[in-house]
Amino acid sequence: KNIFFNGNLIIKNSLGTIIKTEELLADFERKLLVGPKKTSVETDIGYLVSGGMEISYSSDIEENIFLKNGVKLEIYVD
């Protein structure tokens, strides 16, 4: 019960967070999205780039985004 996506992928959640990656595996049994390649994340507070990511959406309340394989962070300051 997996789906593999390949190409220029963009994910946007309800909070406006934009995630871009080139590869994504959706594991529906574990409720997990895995991006094994370079991932960029843009939020209202900053910009992040990592070597990969995992998004767990097992909770009805929240999702958890784990950035892996090195992370660069830029925080927006007013």
mmCIF file with all atom_site columns, N, CA and C in Angstrom:
data_model
loop_
_atom_site.group_PDB
_atom_site.id
_atom_site.type_symbol
_atom_site.label_atom_id
_atom_site.label_alt_id
_atom_site.label_comp_id
_atom_site.label_asym_id
_atom_site.label_entity_id
_atom_site.label_seq_id
_atom_site.pdbx_PDB_ins_code
_atom_site.Cartn_x
_atom_site.Cartn_y
_atom_site.Cartn_z
_atom_site.occupancy
_atom_site.B_iso_or_equiv
_atom_site.pdbx_formal_charge
_atom_site.auth_seq_id
_atom_site.auth_comp_id
_atom_site.auth_asym_id
_atom_site.auth_atom_id
_atom_site.pdbx_PDB_model_num
ATOM 1   N N  . LYS A 1 1  ? 0.835  -1.192 0.000   1.00 0.00 ? 1  LYS A N  1
ATOM 2   C CA . LYS A 1 1  ? 0.000  0.000  0.000   1.00 0.00 ? 1  LYS A CA 1
ATOM 3   C C  . LYS A 1 1  ? 0.873  1.246  0.000   1.00 0.00 ? 1  LYS A C  1
ATOM 4   N N  . ASN A 1 2  ? 1.727  1.334  -0.998  1.00 0.00 ? 2  ASN A N  1
ATOM 5   C CA . ASN A 1 2  ? 2.608  2.482  -1.145  1.00 0.00 ? 2  ASN A CA 1
ATOM 6   C C  . ASN A 1 2  ? 2.403  3.110  -2.519  1.00 0.00 ? 2  ASN A C  1
ATOM 7   N N  . ILE A 1 3  ? 2.653  4.402  -2.600  1.00 0.00 ? 3  ILE A N  1
ATOM 8   C CA . ILE A 1 3  ? 2.678  5.106  -3.878  1.00 0.00 ? 3  ILE A CA 1
ATOM 9   C C  . ILE A 1 3  ? 3.998  5.850  -3.952  1.00 0.00 ? 3  ILE A C  1
ATOM 10  N N  . PHE A 1 4  ? 4.680  5.739  -5.094  1.00 0.00 ? 4  PHE A N  1
ATOM 11  C CA . PHE A 1 4  ? 5.952  6.414  -5.301  1.00 0.00 ? 4  PHE A CA 1
ATOM 12  C C  . PHE A 1 4  ? 5.749  7.547  -6.301  1.00 0.00 ? 4  PHE A C  1
ATOM 13  N N  . PHE A 1 5  ? 6.166  8.760  -5.915  1.00 0.00 ? 5  PHE A N  1
ATOM 14  C CA . PHE A 1 5  ? 6.073  9.936  -6.781  1.00 0.00 ? 5  PHE A CA 1
ATOM 15  C C  . PHE A 1 5  ? 7.486  10.359 -7.158  1.00 0.00 ? 5  PHE A C  1
ATOM 16  N N  . ASN A 1 6  ? 7.687  10.754 -8.416  1.00 0.00 ? 6  ASN A N  1
ATOM 17  C CA . ASN A 1 6  ? 9.006  11.152 -8.894  1.00 0.00 ? 6  ASN A CA 1
ATOM 18  C C  . ASN A 1 6  ? 8.839  12.372 -9.798  1.00 0.00 ? 6  ASN A C  1
ATOM 19  N N  . GLY A 1 7  ? 9.659  13.409 -9.583  1.00 0.00 ? 7  GLY A N  1
ATOM 20  C CA . GLY A 1 7  ? 9.578  14.638 -10.366 1.00 0.00 ? 7  GLY A CA 1
ATOM 21  C C  . GLY A 1 7  ? 9.647  15.840 -9.450  1.00 0.00 ? 7  GLY A C  1
ATOM 22  N N  . ASN A 1 8  ? 9.224  16.977 -9.946  1.00 0.00 ? 8  ASN A N  1
ATOM 23  C CA . ASN A 1 8  ? 9.209  18.197 -9.136  1.00 0.00 ? 8  ASN A CA 1
ATOM 24  C C  . ASN A 1 8  ? 7.917  18.217 -8.325  1.00 0.00 ? 8  ASN A C  1
ATOM 25  N N  . LEU A 1 9  ? 8.016  17.847 -7.059  1.00 0.00 ? 9  LEU A N  1
ATOM 26  C CA . LEU A 1 9  ? 6.840  17.718 -6.203  1.00 0.00 ? 9  LEU A CA 1
ATOM 27  C C  . LEU A 1 9  ? 6.709  18.897 -5.260  1.00 0.00 ? 9  LEU A C  1
ATOM 28  N N  . ILE A 1 10 ? 5.490  19.355 -5.070  1.00 0.00 ? 10 ILE A N  1
ATOM 29  C CA . ILE A 1 10 ? 5.203  20.434 -4.127  1.00 0.00 ? 10 ILE A CA 1
ATOM 30  C C  . ILE A 1 10 ? 4.052  19.987 -3.234  1.00 0.00 ? 10 ILE A C  1
ATOM 31  N N  . ILE A 1 11 ? 4.265  20.086 -1.919  1.00 0.00 ? 11 ILE A N  1
ATOM 32  C CA . ILE A 1 11 ? 3.243  19.762 -0.935  1.00 0.00 ? 11 ILE A CA 1
ATOM 33  C C  . ILE A 1 11 ? 2.946  21.040 -0.158  1.00 0.00 ? 11 ILE A C  1
ATOM 34  N N  . LYS A 1 12 ? 1.685  21.348 0.027   1.00 0.00 ? 12 LYS A N  1
ATOM 35  C CA . LYS A 1 12 ? 1.306  22.513 0.822   1.00 0.00 ? 12 LYS A CA 1
ATOM 36  C C  . LYS A 1 12 ? 0.286  22.063 1.848   1.00 0.00 ? 12 LYS A C  1
ATOM 37  N N  . ASN A 1 13 ? 0.554  22.377 3.142   1.00 0.00 ? 13 ASN A N  1
ATOM 38  C CA . ASN A 1 13 ? -0.404 21.973 4.179   1.00 0.00 ? 13 ASN A CA 1
ATOM 39  C C  . ASN A 1 13 ? -1.366 23.115 4.502   1.00 0.00 ? 13 ASN A C  1
ATOM 40  N N  . SER A 1 14 ? -2.283 22.881 5.399   1.00 0.00 ? 14 SER A N  1
ATOM 41  C CA . SER A 1 14 ? -3.319 23.862 5.728   1.00 0.00 ? 14 SER A CA 1
ATOM 42  C C  . SER A 1 14 ? -2.767 25.107 6.425   1.00 0.00 ? 14 SER A C  1
ATOM 43  N N  . LEU A 1 15 ? -1.551 25.036 6.976   1.00 0.00 ? 15 LEU A N  1
ATOM 44  C CA . LEU A 1 15 ? -0.931 26.200 7.622   1.00 0.00 ? 15 LEU A CA 1
ATOM 45  C C  . LEU A 1 15 ? -0.136 27.046 6.644   1.00 0.00 ? 15 LEU A C  1
ATOM 46  N N  . GLY A 1 16 ? -0.059 26.627 5.370   1.00 0.00 ? 16 GLY A N  1
ATOM 47  C CA . GLY A 1 16 ? 0.665  27.382 4.361   1.00 0.00 ? 16 GLY A CA 1
ATOM 48  C C  . GLY A 1 16 ? 2.114  26.976 4.193   1.00 0.00 ? 16 GLY A C  1
ATOM 49  N N  . THR A 1 17 ? 2.560  25.950 4.893   1.00 0.00 ? 17 THR A N  1
ATOM 50  C CA . THR A 1 17 ? 3.926  25.447 4.733   1.00 0.00 ? 17 THR A CA 1
ATOM 51  C C  . THR A 1 17 ? 4.058  24.798 3.361   1.00 0.00 ? 17 THR A C  1
ATOM 52  N N  . ILE A 1 18 ? 5.099  25.176 2.625   1.00 0.00 ? 18 ILE A N  1
ATOM 53  C CA . ILE A 1 18 ? 5.334  24.634 1.283   1.00 0.00 ? 18 ILE A CA 1
ATOM 54  C C  . ILE A 1 18 ? 6.585  23.771 1.322   1.00 0.00 ? 18 ILE A C  1
ATOM 55  N N  . ILE A 1 19 ? 6.457  22.528 0.898   1.00 0.00 ? 19 ILE A N  1
ATOM 56  C CA . ILE A 1 19 ? 7.563  21.577 0.875   1.00 0.00 ? 19 ILE A CA 1
ATOM 57  C C  . ILE A 1 19 ? 7.816  21.179 -0.567  1.00 0.00 ? 19 ILE A C  1
ATOM 58  N N  . LYS A 1 20 ? 9.083  21.273 -1.006  1.00 0.00 ? 20 LYS A N  1
ATOM 59  C CA . LYS A 1 20 ? 9.447  20.891 -2.368  1.00 0.00 ? 20 LYS A CA 1
ATOM 60  C C  . LYS A 1 20 ? 10.493 19.791 -2.314  1.00 0.00 ? 20 LYS A C  1
ATOM 61  N N  . THR A 1 21 ? 10.312 18.767 -3.142  1.00 0.00 ? 21 THR A N  1
ATOM 62  C CA . THR A 1 21 ? 11.264 17.671 -3.213  1.00 0.00 ? 21 THR A CA 1
ATOM 63  C C  . THR A 1 21 ? 11.156 17.015 -4.592  1.00 0.00 ? 21 THR A C  1
ATOM 64  N N  . GLU A 1 22 ? 12.059 16.087 -4.901  1.00 0.00 ? 22 GLU A N  1
ATOM 65  C CA . GLU A 1 22 ? 12.062 15.427 -6.203  1.00 0.00 ? 22 GLU A CA 1
ATOM 66  C C  . GLU A 1 22 ? 11.510 14.011 -6.158  1.00 0.00 ? 22 GLU A C  1
ATOM 67  N N  . GLU A 1 23 ? 11.398 13.454 -4.954  1.00 0.00 ? 23 GLU A N  1
ATOM 68  C CA . GLU A 1 23 ? 10.978 12.067 -4.821  1.00 0.00 ? 23 GLU A CA 1
ATOM 69  C C  . GLU A 1 23 ? 10.199 11.916 -3.523  1.00 0.00 ? 23 GLU A C  1
ATOM 70  N N  . LEU A 1 24 ? 9.126  11.124 -3.557  1.00 0.00 ? 24 LEU A N  1
ATOM 71  C CA . LEU A 1 24 ? 8.308  10.954 -2.365  1.00 0.00 ? 24 LEU A CA 1
ATOM 72  C C  . LEU A 1 24 ? 7.666  9.573  -2.377  1.00 0.00 ? 24 LEU A C  1
ATOM 73  N N  . LEU A 1 25 ? 7.738  8.908  -1.238  1.00 0.00 ? 25 LEU A N  1
ATOM 74  C CA . LEU A 1 25 ? 7.077  7.620  -1.055  1.00 0.00 ? 25 LEU A CA 1
ATOM 75  C C  . LEU A 1 25 ? 5.979  7.799  -0.013  1.00 0.00 ? 25 LEU A C  1
ATOM 76  N N  . ALA A 1 26 ? 4.744  7.472  -0.380  1.00 0.00 ? 26 ALA A N  1
ATOM 77  C CA . ALA A 1 26 ? 3.616  7.539  0.546   1.00 0.00 ? 26 ALA A CA 1
ATOM 78  C C  . ALA A 1 26 ? 3.335  6.129  1.053   1.00 0.00 ? 26 ALA A C  1
ATOM 79  N N  . ASP A 1 27 ? 3.544  5.920  2.348   1.00 0.00 ? 27 ASP A N  1
ATOM 80  C CA . ASP A 1 27 ? 3.297  4.629  2.998   1.00 0.00 ? 27 ASP A CA 1
ATOM 81  C C  . ASP A 1 27 ? 1.989  4.773  3.785   1.00 0.00 ? 27 ASP A C  1
ATOM 82  N N  . PHE A 1 28 ? 0.902  4.252  3.232   1.00 0.00 ? 28 PHE A N  1
ATOM 83  C CA . PHE A 1 28 ? -0.415 4.445  3.839   1.00 0.00 ? 28 PHE A CA 1
ATOM 84  C C  . PHE A 1 28 ? -0.638 3.606  5.086   1.00 0.00 ? 28 PHE A C  1
ATOM 85  N N  . GLU A 1 29 ? 0.032  2.479  5.209   1.00 0.00 ? 29 GLU A N  1
ATOM 86  C CA . GLU A 1 29 ? -0.111 1.656  6.408   1.00 0.00 ? 29 GLU A CA 1
ATOM 87  C C  . GLU A 1 29 ? 0.511  2.334  7.620   1.00 0.00 ? 29 GLU A C  1
ATOM 88  N N  . ARG A 1 30 ? 1.701  2.931  7.442   1.00 0.00 ? 30 ARG A N  1
ATOM 89  C CA . ARG A 1 30 ? 2.389  3.607  8.552   1.00 0.00 ? 30 ARG A CA 1
ATOM 90  C C  . ARG A 1 30 ? 2.029  5.079  8.651   1.00 0.00 ? 30 ARG A C  1
ATOM 91  N N  . LYS A 1 31 ? 1.204  5.590  7.727   1.00 0.00 ? 31 LYS A N  1
ATOM 92  C CA . LYS A 1 31 ? 0.827  7.004  7.659   1.00 0.00 ? 31 LYS A CA 1
ATOM 93  C C  . LYS A 1 31 ? 2.075  7.882  7.661   1.00 0.00 ? 31 LYS A C  1
ATOM 94  N N  . LEU A 1 32 ? 2.914  7.641  6.648   1.00 0.00 ? 32 LEU A N  1
ATOM 95  C CA . LEU A 1 32 ? 4.218  8.282  6.575   1.00 0.00 ? 32 LEU A CA 1
ATOM 96  C C  . LEU A 1 32 ? 4.525  8.670  5.136   1.00 0.00 ? 32 LEU A C  1
ATOM 97  N N  . LEU A 1 33 ? 5.025  9.887  4.950   1.00 0.00 ? 33 LEU A N  1
ATOM 98  C CA . LEU A 1 33 ? 5.558  10.330 3.667   1.00 0.00 ? 33 LEU A CA 1
ATOM 99  C C  . LEU A 1 33 ? 7.068  10.421 3.817   1.00 0.00 ? 33 LEU A C  1
ATOM 100 N N  . VAL A 1 34 ? 7.818  9.795  2.906   1.00 0.00 ? 34 VAL A N  1
ATOM 101 C CA . VAL A 1 34 ? 9.275  9.791  2.982   1.00 0.00 ? 34 VAL A CA 1
ATOM 102 C C  . VAL A 1 34 ? 9.834  10.434 1.721   1.00 0.00 ? 34 VAL A C  1
ATOM 103 N N  . GLY A 1 35 ? 10.648 11.460 1.914   1.00 0.00 ? 35 GLY A N  1
ATOM 104 C CA . GLY A 1 35 ? 11.363 12.125 0.823   1.00 0.00 ? 35 GLY A CA 1
ATOM 105 C C  . GLY A 1 35 ? 12.848 11.902 1.011   1.00 0.00 ? 35 GLY A C  1
ATOM 106 N N  . PRO A 1 36 ? 13.458 10.960 0.263   1.00 0.00 ? 36 PRO A N  1
ATOM 107 C CA . PRO A 1 36 ? 14.856 10.627 0.495   1.00 0.00 ? 36 PRO A CA 1
ATOM 108 C C  . PRO A 1 36 ? 15.862 11.589 -0.128  1.00 0.00 ? 36 PRO A C  1
ATOM 109 N N  . LYS A 1 37 ? 15.398 12.535 -0.941  1.00 0.00 ? 37 LYS A N  1
ATOM 110 C CA . LYS A 1 37 ? 16.300 13.465 -1.620  1.00 0.00 ? 37 LYS A CA 1
ATOM 111 C C  . LYS A 1 37 ? 16.183 14.861 -1.032  1.00 0.00 ? 37 LYS A C  1
ATOM 112 N N  . LYS A 1 38 ? 16.969 15.789 -1.584  1.00 0.00 ? 38 LYS A N  1
ATOM 113 C CA . LYS A 1 38 ? 16.977 17.170 -1.113  1.00 0.00 ? 38 LYS A CA 1
ATOM 114 C C  . LYS A 1 38 ? 15.551 17.704 -0.997  1.00 0.00 ? 38 LYS A C  1
ATOM 115 N N  . THR A 1 39 ? 15.289 18.366 0.125   1.00 0.00 ? 39 THR A N  1
ATOM 116 C CA . THR A 1 39 ? 13.963 18.888 0.434   1.00 0.00 ? 39 THR A CA 1
ATOM 117 C C  . THR A 1 39 ? 14.088 20.332 0.891   1.00 0.00 ? 39 THR A C  1
ATOM 118 N N  . SER A 1 40 ? 13.230 21.209 0.374   1.00 0.00 ? 40 SER A N  1
ATOM 119 C CA . SER A 1 40 ? 13.183 22.586 0.870   1.00 0.00 ? 40 SER A CA 1
ATOM 120 C C  . SER A 1 40 ? 11.807 22.836 1.469   1.00 0.00 ? 40 SER A C  1
ATOM 121 N N  . VAL A 1 41 ? 11.802 23.579 2.568   1.00 0.00 ? 41 VAL A N  1
ATOM 122 C CA . VAL A 1 41 ? 10.566 23.868 3.302   1.00 0.00 ? 41 VAL A CA 1
ATOM 123 C C  . VAL A 1 41 ? 10.495 25.373 3.527   1.00 0.00 ? 41 VAL A C  1
ATOM 124 N N  . GLU A 1 42 ? 9.381  25.974 3.129   1.00 0.00 ? 42 GLU A N  1
ATOM 125 C CA . GLU A 1 42 ? 9.180  27.402 3.358   1.00 0.00 ? 42 GLU A CA 1
ATOM 126 C C  . GLU A 1 42 ? 7.978  27.585 4.269   1.00 0.00 ? 42 GLU A C  1
ATOM 127 N N  . THR A 1 43 ? 8.214  28.264 5.399   1.00 0.00 ? 43 THR A N  1
ATOM 128 C CA . THR A 1 43 ? 7.144  28.548 6.356   1.00 0.00 ? 43 THR A CA 1
ATOM 129 C C  . THR A 1 43 ? 7.056  30.052 6.557   1.00 0.00 ? 43 THR A C  1
ATOM 130 N N  . ASP A 1 44 ? 6.114  30.484 7.370   1.00 0.00 ? 44 ASP A N  1
ATOM 131 C CA . ASP A 1 44 ? 5.985  31.912 7.646   1.00 0.00 ? 44 ASP A CA 1
ATOM 132 C C  . ASP A 1 44 ? 7.110  32.436 8.530   1.00 0.00 ? 44 ASP A C  1
ATOM 133 N N  . ILE A 1 45 ? 7.866  31.549 9.197   1.00 0.00 ? 45 ILE A N  1
ATOM 134 C CA . ILE A 1 45 ? 8.955  32.003 10.068  1.00 0.00 ? 45 ILE A CA 1
ATOM 135 C C  . ILE A 1 45 ? 10.341 31.781 9.480   1.00 0.00 ? 45 ILE A C  1
ATOM 136 N N  . GLY A 1 46 ? 10.446 31.034 8.368   1.00 0.00 ? 46 GLY A N  1
ATOM 137 C CA . GLY A 1 46 ? 11.763 30.808 7.803   1.00 0.00 ? 46 GLY A CA 1
ATOM 138 C C  . GLY A 1 46 ? 11.786 29.803 6.671   1.00 0.00 ? 46 GLY A C  1
ATOM 139 N N  . TYR A 1 47 ? 13.003 29.522 6.224   1.00 0.00 ? 47 TYR A N  1
ATOM 140 C CA . TYR A 1 47 ? 13.252 28.648 5.090   1.00 0.00 ? 47 TYR A CA 1
ATOM 141 C C  . TYR A 1 47 ? 14.271 27.591 5.510   1.00 0.00 ? 47 TYR A C  1
ATOM 142 N N  . LEU A 1 48 ? 14.015 26.321 5.175   1.00 0.00 ? 48 LEU A N  1
ATOM 143 C CA . LEU A 1 48 ? 14.910 25.230 5.539   1.00 0.00 ? 48 LEU A CA 1
ATOM 144 C C  . LEU A 1 48 ? 15.228 24.390 4.307   1.00 0.00 ? 48 LEU A C  1
ATOM 145 N N  . VAL A 1 49 ? 16.443 23.846 4.277   1.00 0.00 ? 49 VAL A N  1
ATOM 146 C CA . VAL A 1 49 ? 16.840 22.896 3.245   1.00 0.00 ? 49 VAL A CA 1
ATOM 147 C C  . VAL A 1 49 ? 17.481 21.713 3.948   1.00 0.00 ? 49 VAL A C  1
ATOM 148 N N  . SER A 1 50 ? 17.087 20.491 3.545   1.00 0.00 ? 50 SER A N  1
ATOM 149 C CA . SER A 1 50 ? 17.661 19.298 4.152   1.00 0.00 ? 50 SER A CA 1
ATOM 150 C C  . SER A 1 50 ? 17.941 18.257 3.082   1.00 0.00 ? 50 SER A C  1
ATOM 151 N N  . GLY A 1 51 ? 18.666 17.211 3.478   1.00 0.00 ? 51 GLY A N  1
ATOM 152 C CA . GLY A 1 51 ? 18.987 16.128 2.569   1.00 0.00 ? 51 GLY A CA 1
ATOM 153 C C  . GLY A 1 51 ? 17.866 15.131 2.415   1.00 0.00 ? 51 GLY A C  1
ATOM 154 N N  . GLY A 1 52 ? 16.814 15.238 3.210   1.00 0.00 ? 52 GLY A N  1
ATOM 155 C CA . GLY A 1 52 ? 15.671 14.334 3.144   1.00 0.00 ? 52 GLY A CA 1
ATOM 156 C C  . GLY A 1 52 ? 14.680 14.677 4.223   1.00 0.00 ? 52 GLY A C  1
ATOM 157 N N  . MET A 1 53 ? 13.527 13.999 4.211   1.00 0.00 ? 53 MET A N  1
ATOM 158 C CA . MET A 1 53 ? 12.497 14.291 5.206   1.00 0.00 ? 53 MET A CA 1
ATOM 159 C C  . MET A 1 53 ? 11.575 13.102 5.402   1.00 0.00 ? 53 MET A C  1
ATOM 160 N N  . GLU A 1 54 ? 10.871 13.143 6.507   1.00 0.00 ? 54 GLU A N  1
ATOM 161 C CA . GLU A 1 54 ? 9.760  12.227 6.778   1.00 0.00 ? 54 GLU A CA 1
ATOM 162 C C  . GLU A 1 54 ? 8.639  13.056 7.376   1.00 0.00 ? 54 GLU A C  1
ATOM 163 N N  . ILE A 1 55 ? 7.422  12.833 6.897   1.00 0.00 ? 55 ILE A N  1
ATOM 164 C CA . ILE A 1 55 ? 6.248  13.492 7.458   1.00 0.00 ? 55 ILE A CA 1
ATOM 165 C C  . ILE A 1 55 ? 5.328  12.406 7.991   1.00 0.00 ? 55 ILE A C  1
ATOM 166 N N  . SER A 1 56 ? 5.074  12.453 9.284   1.00 0.00 ? 56 SER A N  1
ATOM 167 C CA . SER A 1 56 ? 4.167  11.513 9.929   1.00 0.00 ? 56 SER A CA 1
ATOM 168 C C  . SER A 1 56 ? 2.835  12.207 10.134  1.00 0.00 ? 56 SER A C  1
ATOM 169 N N  . TYR A 1 57 ? 1.773  11.597 9.647   1.00 0.00 ? 57 TYR A N  1
ATOM 170 C CA . TYR A 1 57 ? 0.445  12.184 9.828   1.00 0.00 ? 57 TYR A CA 1
ATOM 171 C C  . TYR A 1 57 ? -0.489 11.208 10.542  1.00 0.00 ? 57 TYR A C  1
ATOM 172 N N  . SER A 1 58 ? 0.051  10.485 11.516  1.00 0.00 ? 58 SER A N  1
ATOM 173 C CA . SER A 1 58 ? -0.722 9.467  12.229  1.00 0.00 ? 58 SER A CA 1
ATOM 174 C C  . SER A 1 58 ? -1.697 10.053 13.233  1.00 0.00 ? 58 SER A C  1
ATOM 175 N N  . SER A 1 59 ? -1.505 11.288 13.641  1.00 0.00 ? 59 SER A N  1
ATOM 176 C CA . SER A 1 59 ? -2.382 11.928 14.609  1.00 0.00 ? 59 SER A CA 1
ATOM 177 C C  . SER A 1 59 ? -3.451 12.740 13.896  1.00 0.00 ? 59 SER A C  1
ATOM 178 N N  . ASP A 1 60 ? -4.647 12.766 14.443  1.00 0.00 ? 60 ASP A N  1
ATOM 179 C CA . ASP A 1 60 ? -5.717 13.595 13.893  1.00 0.00 ? 60 ASP A CA 1
ATOM 180 C C  . ASP A 1 60 ? -5.496 15.074 14.211  1.00 0.00 ? 60 ASP A C  1
ATOM 181 N N  . ILE A 1 61 ? -4.628 15.362 15.165  1.00 0.00 ? 61 ILE A N  1
ATOM 182 C CA . ILE A 1 61 ? -4.426 16.720 15.634  1.00 0.00 ? 61 ILE A CA 1
ATOM 183 C C  . ILE A 1 61 ? -3.298 17.432 14.890  1.00 0.00 ? 61 ILE A C  1
ATOM 184 N N  . GLU A 1 62 ? -2.205 16.737 14.639  1.00 0.00 ? 62 GLU A N  1
ATOM 185 C CA . GLU A 1 62 ? -1.040 17.400 14.057  1.00 0.00 ? 62 GLU A CA 1
ATOM 186 C C  . GLU A 1 62 ? -0.236 16.454 13.189  1.00 0.00 ? 62 GLU A C  1
ATOM 187 N N  . GLU A 1 63 ? 0.654  17.041 12.430  1.00 0.00 ? 63 GLU A N  1
ATOM 188 C CA . GLU A 1 63 ? 1.614  16.269 11.649  1.00 0.00 ? 63 GLU A CA 1
ATOM 189 C C  . GLU A 1 63 ? 2.998  16.561 12.200  1.00 0.00 ? 63 GLU A C  1
ATOM 190 N N  . ASN A 1 64 ? 3.912  15.656 11.980  1.00 0.00 ? 64 ASN A N  1
ATOM 191 C CA . ASN A 1 64 ? 5.292  15.844 12.415  1.00 0.00 ? 64 ASN A CA 1
ATOM 192 C C  . ASN A 1 64 ? 6.189  15.770 11.197  1.00 0.00 ? 64 ASN A C  1
ATOM 193 N N  . ILE A 1 65 ? 7.024  16.797 11.004  1.00 0.00 ? 65 ILE A N  1
ATOM 194 C CA . ILE A 1 65 ? 7.965  16.827 9.890   1.00 0.00 ? 65 ILE A CA 1
ATOM 195 C C  . ILE A 1 65 ? 9.360  16.649 10.464  1.00 0.00 ? 65 ILE A C  1
ATOM 196 N N  . PHE A 1 66 ? 10.068 15.622 10.002  1.00 0.00 ? 66 PHE A N  1
ATOM 197 C CA . PHE A 1 66 ? 11.434 15.350 10.432  1.00 0.00 ? 66 PHE A CA 1
ATOM 198 C C  . PHE A 1 66 ? 12.360 15.592 9.256   1.00 0.00 ? 66 PHE A C  1
ATOM 199 N N  . LEU A 1 67 ? 13.285 16.544 9.393   1.00 0.00 ? 67 LEU A N  1
ATOM 200 C CA . LEU A 1 67 ? 14.276 16.815 8.353   1.00 0.00 ? 67 LEU A CA 1
ATOM 201 C C  . LEU A 1 67 ? 15.535 16.039 8.683   1.00 0.00 ? 67 LEU A C  1
ATOM 202 N N  . LYS A 1 68 ? 16.165 15.424 7.659   1.00 0.00 ? 68 LYS A N  1
ATOM 203 C CA . LYS A 1 68 ? 17.291 14.525 7.881   1.00 0.00 ? 68 LYS A CA 1
ATOM 204 C C  . LYS A 1 68 ? 18.457 14.868 6.961   1.00 0.00 ? 68 LYS A C  1
ATOM 205 N N  . ASN A 1 69 ? 19.599 14.277 7.281   1.00 0.00 ? 69 ASN A N  1
ATOM 206 C CA . ASN A 1 69 ? 20.802 14.341 6.436   1.00 0.00 ? 69 ASN A CA 1
ATOM 207 C C  . ASN A 1 69 ? 21.321 15.761 6.239   1.00 0.00 ? 69 ASN A C  1
ATOM 208 N N  . GLY A 1 70 ? 21.405 16.507 7.314   1.00 0.00 ? 70 GLY A N  1
ATOM 209 C CA . GLY A 1 70 ? 21.920 17.871 7.273   1.00 0.00 ? 70 GLY A CA 1
ATOM 210 C C  . GLY A 1 70 ? 20.805 18.866 7.014   1.00 0.00 ? 70 GLY A C  1
ATOM 211 N N  . VAL A 1 71 ? 20.777 19.938 7.802   1.00 0.00 ? 71 VAL A N  1
ATOM 212 C CA . VAL A 1 71 ? 19.715 20.944 7.668   1.00 0.00 ? 71 VAL A CA 1
ATOM 213 C C  . VAL A 1 71 ? 20.337 22.335 7.672   1.00 0.00 ? 71 VAL A C  1
ATOM 214 N N  . LYS A 1 72 ? 19.931 23.168 6.709   1.00 0.00 ? 72 LYS A N  1
ATOM 215 C CA . LYS A 1 72 ? 20.303 24.580 6.688   1.00 0.00 ? 72 LYS A CA 1
ATOM 216 C C  . LYS A 1 72 ? 19.046 25.374 6.975   1.00 0.00 ? 72 LYS A C  1
ATOM 217 N N  . LEU A 1 73 ? 19.173 26.379 7.841   1.00 0.00 ? 73 LEU A N  1
ATOM 218 C CA . LEU A 1 73 ? 18.010 27.129 8.317   1.00 0.00 ? 73 LEU A CA 1
ATOM 219 C C  . LEU A 1 73 ? 18.232 28.630 8.126   1.00 0.00 ? 73 LEU A C  1
ATOM 220 N N  . GLU A 1 74 ? 17.217 29.307 7.611   1.00 0.00 ? 74 GLU A N  1
ATOM 221 C CA . GLU A 1 74 ? 17.205 30.767 7.510   1.00 0.00 ? 74 GLU A CA 1
ATOM 222 C C  . GLU A 1 74 ? 15.930 31.244 8.183   1.00 0.00 ? 74 GLU A C  1
ATOM 223 N N  . ILE A 1 75 ? 16.064 32.046 9.234   1.00 0.00 ? 75 ILE A N  1
ATOM 224 C CA . ILE A 1 75 ? 14.898 32.543 9.985   1.00 0.00 ? 75 ILE A CA 1
ATOM 225 C C  . ILE A 1 75 ? 14.624 33.976 9.575   1.00 0.00 ? 75 ILE A C  1
ATOM 226 N N  . TYR A 1 76 ? 13.347 34.265 9.318   1.00 0.00 ? 76 TYR A N  1
ATOM 227 C CA . TYR A 1 76 ? 12.936 35.627 8.959   1.00 0.00 ? 76 TYR A CA 1
ATOM 228 C C  . TYR A 1 76 ? 12.777 36.450 10.233  1.00 0.00 ? 76 TYR A C  1
ATOM 229 N N  . VAL A 1 77 ? 13.400 37.627 10.281  1.00 0.00 ? 77 VAL A N  1
ATOM 230 C CA . VAL A 1 77 ? 13.328 38.508 11.439  1.00 0.00 ? 77 VAL A CA 1
ATOM 231 C C  . VAL A 1 77 ? 12.761 39.848 10.986  1.00 0.00 ? 77 VAL A C  1
ATOM 232 N N  . ASP A 1 78 ? 11.783 40.346 11.740  1.00 0.00 ? 78 ASP A N  1
ATOM 233 C CA . ASP A 1 78 ? 11.190 41.653 11.428  1.00 0.00 ? 78 ASP A CA 1
ATOM 234 C C  . ASP A 1 78 ? 12.047 42.765 11.950  1.00 0.00 ? 78 ASP A C  1
#
